[in-house]
CSV table of C-alpha atoms in Angstrom, one decimal:
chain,number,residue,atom,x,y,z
A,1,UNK,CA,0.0,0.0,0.0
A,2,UNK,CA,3.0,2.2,0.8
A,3,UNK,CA,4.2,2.1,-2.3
A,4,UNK,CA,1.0,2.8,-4.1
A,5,UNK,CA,0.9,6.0,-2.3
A,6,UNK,CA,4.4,7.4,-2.7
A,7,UNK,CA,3.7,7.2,-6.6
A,8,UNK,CA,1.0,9.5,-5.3
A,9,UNK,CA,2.1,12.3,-2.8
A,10,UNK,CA,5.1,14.1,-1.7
A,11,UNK,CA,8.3,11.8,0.1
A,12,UNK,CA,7.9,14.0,3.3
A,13,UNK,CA,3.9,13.4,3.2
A,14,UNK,CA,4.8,10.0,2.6
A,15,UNK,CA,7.2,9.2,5.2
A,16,UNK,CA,5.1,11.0,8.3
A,17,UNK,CA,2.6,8.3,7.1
A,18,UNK,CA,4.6,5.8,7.3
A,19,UNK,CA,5.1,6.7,11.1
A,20,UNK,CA,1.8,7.1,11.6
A,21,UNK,CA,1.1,4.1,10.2
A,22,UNK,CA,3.3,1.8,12.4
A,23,UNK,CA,2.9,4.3,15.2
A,24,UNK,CA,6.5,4.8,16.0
A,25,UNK,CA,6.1,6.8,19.1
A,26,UNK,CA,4.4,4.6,21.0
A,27,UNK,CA,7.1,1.6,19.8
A,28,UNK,CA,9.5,4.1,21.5
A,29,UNK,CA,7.7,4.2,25.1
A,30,UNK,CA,7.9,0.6,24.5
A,31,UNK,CA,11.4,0.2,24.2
A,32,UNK,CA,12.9,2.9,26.0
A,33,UNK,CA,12.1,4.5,29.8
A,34,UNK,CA,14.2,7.3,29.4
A,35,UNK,CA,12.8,10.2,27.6
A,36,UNK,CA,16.0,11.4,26.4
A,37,UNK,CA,16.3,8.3,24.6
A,38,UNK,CA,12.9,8.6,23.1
A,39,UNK,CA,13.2,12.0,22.1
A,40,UNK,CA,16.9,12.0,20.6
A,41,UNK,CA,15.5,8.7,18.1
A,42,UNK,CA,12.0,10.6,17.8
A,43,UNK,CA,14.4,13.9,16.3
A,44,UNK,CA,16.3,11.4,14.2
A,45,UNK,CA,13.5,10.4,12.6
A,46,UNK,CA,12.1,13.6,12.0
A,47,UNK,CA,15.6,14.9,10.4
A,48,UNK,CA,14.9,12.0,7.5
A,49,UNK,CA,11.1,13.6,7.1
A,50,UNK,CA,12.8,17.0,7.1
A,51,UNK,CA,15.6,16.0,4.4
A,52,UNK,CA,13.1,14.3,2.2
A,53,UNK,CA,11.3,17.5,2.3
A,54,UNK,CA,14.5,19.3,1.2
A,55,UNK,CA,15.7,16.8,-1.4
A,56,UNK,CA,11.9,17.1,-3.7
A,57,UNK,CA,12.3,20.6,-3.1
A,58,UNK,CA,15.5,20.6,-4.7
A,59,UNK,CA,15.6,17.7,-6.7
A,60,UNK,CA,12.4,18.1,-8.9
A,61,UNK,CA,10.4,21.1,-10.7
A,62,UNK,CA,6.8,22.7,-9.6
A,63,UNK,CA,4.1,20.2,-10.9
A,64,UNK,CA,6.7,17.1,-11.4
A,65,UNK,CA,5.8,13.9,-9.9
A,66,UNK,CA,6.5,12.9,-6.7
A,67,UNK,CA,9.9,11.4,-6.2
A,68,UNK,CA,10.3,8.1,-5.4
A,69,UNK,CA,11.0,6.6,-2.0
A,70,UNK,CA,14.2,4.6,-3.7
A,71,UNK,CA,15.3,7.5,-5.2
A,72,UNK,CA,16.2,9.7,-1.9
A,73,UNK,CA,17.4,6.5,0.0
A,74,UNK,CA,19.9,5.9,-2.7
A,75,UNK,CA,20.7,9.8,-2.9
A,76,UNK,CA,20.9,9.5,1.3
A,77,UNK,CA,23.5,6.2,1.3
A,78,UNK,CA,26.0,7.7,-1.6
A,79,UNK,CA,25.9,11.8,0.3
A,80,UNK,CA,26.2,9.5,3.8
A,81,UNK,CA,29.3,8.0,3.0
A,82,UNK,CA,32.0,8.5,5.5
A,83,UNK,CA,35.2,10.5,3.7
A,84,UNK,CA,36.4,12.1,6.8
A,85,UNK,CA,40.1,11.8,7.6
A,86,UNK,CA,41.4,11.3,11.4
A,87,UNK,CA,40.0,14.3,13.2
A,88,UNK,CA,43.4,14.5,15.1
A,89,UNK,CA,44.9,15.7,11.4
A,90,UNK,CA,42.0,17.6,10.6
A,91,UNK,CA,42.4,19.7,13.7
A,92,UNK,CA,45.9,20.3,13.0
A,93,UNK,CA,45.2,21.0,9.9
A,94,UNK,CA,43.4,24.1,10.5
A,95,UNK,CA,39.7,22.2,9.6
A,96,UNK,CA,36.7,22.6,10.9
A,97,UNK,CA,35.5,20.4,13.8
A,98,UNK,CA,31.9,19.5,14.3
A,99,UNK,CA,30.9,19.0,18.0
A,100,UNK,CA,28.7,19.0,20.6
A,101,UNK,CA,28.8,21.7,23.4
A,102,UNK,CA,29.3,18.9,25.9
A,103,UNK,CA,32.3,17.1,24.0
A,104,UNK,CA,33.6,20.7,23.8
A,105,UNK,CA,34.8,21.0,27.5
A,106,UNK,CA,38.0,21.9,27.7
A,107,UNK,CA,39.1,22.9,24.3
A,108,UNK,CA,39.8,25.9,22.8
A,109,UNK,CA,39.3,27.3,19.7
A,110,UNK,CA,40.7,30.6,17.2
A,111,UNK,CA,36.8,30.9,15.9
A,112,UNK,CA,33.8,29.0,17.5
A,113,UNK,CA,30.7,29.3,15.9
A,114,UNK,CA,27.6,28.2,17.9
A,115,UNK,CA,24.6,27.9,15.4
A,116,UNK,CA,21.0,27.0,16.9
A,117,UNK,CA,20.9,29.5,19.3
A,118,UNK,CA,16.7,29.2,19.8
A,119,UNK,CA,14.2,28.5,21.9
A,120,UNK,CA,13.3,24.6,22.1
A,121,UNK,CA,17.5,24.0,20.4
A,122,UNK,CA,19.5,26.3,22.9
A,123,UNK,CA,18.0,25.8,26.1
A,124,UNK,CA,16.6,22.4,24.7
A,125,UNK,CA,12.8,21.9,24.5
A,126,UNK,CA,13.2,19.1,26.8
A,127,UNK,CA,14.4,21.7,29.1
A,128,UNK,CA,11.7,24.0,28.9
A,129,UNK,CA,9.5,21.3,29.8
A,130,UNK,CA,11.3,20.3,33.3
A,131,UNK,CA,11.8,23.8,34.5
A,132,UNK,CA,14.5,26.2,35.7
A,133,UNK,CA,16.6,23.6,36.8
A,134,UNK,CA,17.8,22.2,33.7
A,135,UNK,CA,17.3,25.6,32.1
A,136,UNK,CA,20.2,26.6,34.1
A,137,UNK,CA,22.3,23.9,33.2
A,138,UNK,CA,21.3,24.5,30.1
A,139,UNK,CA,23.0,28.1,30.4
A,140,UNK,CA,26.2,26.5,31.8
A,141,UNK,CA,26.5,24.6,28.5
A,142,UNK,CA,26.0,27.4,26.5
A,143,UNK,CA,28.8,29.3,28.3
A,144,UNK,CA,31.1,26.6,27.7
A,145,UNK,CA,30.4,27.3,23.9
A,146,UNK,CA,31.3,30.1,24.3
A,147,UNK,CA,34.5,30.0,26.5
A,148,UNK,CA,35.9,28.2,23.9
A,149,UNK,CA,36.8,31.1,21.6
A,150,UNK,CA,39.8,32.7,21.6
A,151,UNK,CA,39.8,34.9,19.1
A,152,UNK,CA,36.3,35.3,17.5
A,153,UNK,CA,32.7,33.9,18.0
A,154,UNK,CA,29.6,33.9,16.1
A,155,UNK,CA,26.0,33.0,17.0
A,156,UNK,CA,23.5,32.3,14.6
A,157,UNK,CA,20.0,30.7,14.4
A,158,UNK,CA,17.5,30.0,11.7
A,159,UNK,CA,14.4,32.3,10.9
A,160,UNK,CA,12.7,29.0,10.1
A,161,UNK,CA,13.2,25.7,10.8
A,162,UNK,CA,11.8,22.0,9.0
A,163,UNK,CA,9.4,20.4,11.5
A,164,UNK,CA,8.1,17.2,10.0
A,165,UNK,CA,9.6,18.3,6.8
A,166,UNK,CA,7.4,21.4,7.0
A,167,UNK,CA,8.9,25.0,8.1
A,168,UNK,CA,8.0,26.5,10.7
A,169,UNK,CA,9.0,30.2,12.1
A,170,UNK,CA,11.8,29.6,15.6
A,171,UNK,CA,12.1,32.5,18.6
A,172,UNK,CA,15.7,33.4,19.4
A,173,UNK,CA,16.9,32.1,22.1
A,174,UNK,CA,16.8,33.3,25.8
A,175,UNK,CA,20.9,33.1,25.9
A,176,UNK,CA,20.8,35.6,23.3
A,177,UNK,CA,18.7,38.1,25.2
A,178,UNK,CA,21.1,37.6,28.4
A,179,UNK,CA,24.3,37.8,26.6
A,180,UNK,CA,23.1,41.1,24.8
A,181,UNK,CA,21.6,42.4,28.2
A,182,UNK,CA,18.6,43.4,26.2
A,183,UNK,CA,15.3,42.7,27.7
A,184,UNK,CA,13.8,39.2,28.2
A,185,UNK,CA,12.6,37.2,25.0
A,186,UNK,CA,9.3,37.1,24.7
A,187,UNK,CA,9.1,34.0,24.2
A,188,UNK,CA,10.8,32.4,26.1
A,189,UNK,CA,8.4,29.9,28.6
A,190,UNK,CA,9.7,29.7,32.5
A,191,UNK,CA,10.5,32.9,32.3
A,192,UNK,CA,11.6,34.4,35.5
A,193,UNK,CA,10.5,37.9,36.9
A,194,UNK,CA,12.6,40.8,34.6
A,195,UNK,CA,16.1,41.4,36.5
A,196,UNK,CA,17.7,45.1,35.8
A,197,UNK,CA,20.8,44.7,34.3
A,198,UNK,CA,24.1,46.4,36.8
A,199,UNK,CA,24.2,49.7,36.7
A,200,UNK,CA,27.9,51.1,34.9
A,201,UNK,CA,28.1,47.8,32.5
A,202,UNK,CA,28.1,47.9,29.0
């Protein structure tokens, strides 16, 4: 039946019935008590539905058919092959180094670039759901991010974002707000009563 319909609608479209389908969430509760488990293979899953979404976008004209499901895993399994040298040699090779903020303790850096710095990516959404707790360790990783430069570093985040393979508008991040001392994000969730910033600081 599966592949009936993907001759039929779009590969993200597709895919999110697929999951539907076999109900993959509640296979997850099954298998795994920790939520963080749940949550990082949930996200995995929706990064395939997001690059499916990407690849027809780029892949095929307006009005074309639907590309196939064969197609993008092929497309996925040649891009996915690993070519990366020892990242020892890479480092002191002047590369760049792709990392987590966690792995990143006690490094340095010439140039760090952190990238997702919004709401639900930097404090996590998991976060936001336990409270201020693990909001504020949450803050500790992101000042280990950005510890790590010596000479220069660059935040970014995305105006939009793929959920399920469709986009979807993001919020800046809290960390932002502090860092800049401008007032609170608005929407940010947990948010504690407005402090005033020290008087004489820049």
């Amino acid at each position: 039946a599966w592949g009936q319909l993907g001759t039929k609608m779009p590969l993200a479209d597709l895919l999110r019935h697929i999951i539907d389908d076999v109900n993959y969430p509640r296979e997850l509760e099954r298998l795994f008590d920790d939520p963080a488990d749940r949550d990082a293979r949930m996200a995995a899953v929706e990064e395939v539905v997001n690059a499916a979404a990407s690849y027809e976008a780029q892949r095929r004209p307006p009005g074309d058919s639907p590309a196939r499901i064969t197609e993008f895993l092929d497309d996925l399994l040649v891009s996915g092959r690993d070519e990366s040298r020892d990242k020892e040699k890479d480092l002191s090779r002047n590369a760049v180094a792709l990392m987590t903020l966690h792995s990143a303790k006690g490094l340095e850096f010439p140039r760090v670039y952190l990238v997702g710095m919004e709401e639900g990516i930097l404090p996590h959404r998991r976060s936001l759901d336990i409270g201020e707790s693990a909001i504020a360790e949450e803050r500790r990783l992101c000042y280990v991010g950005v510890t790590r430069a010596q000479e220069e570093l660059s935040l970014s985040l995305a105006l939009t974002r793929r959920k399920w393979g469709k986009p979807r508008d993001t919020h800046p991040s809290r960390f932002l707000y502090e860092m800049t001392g401008k007032a609170e994000n608005p929407h940010a969730t947990n948010r504690q009563p407005k402090r005033q910033p020290p008087v004489g600081r820049k």
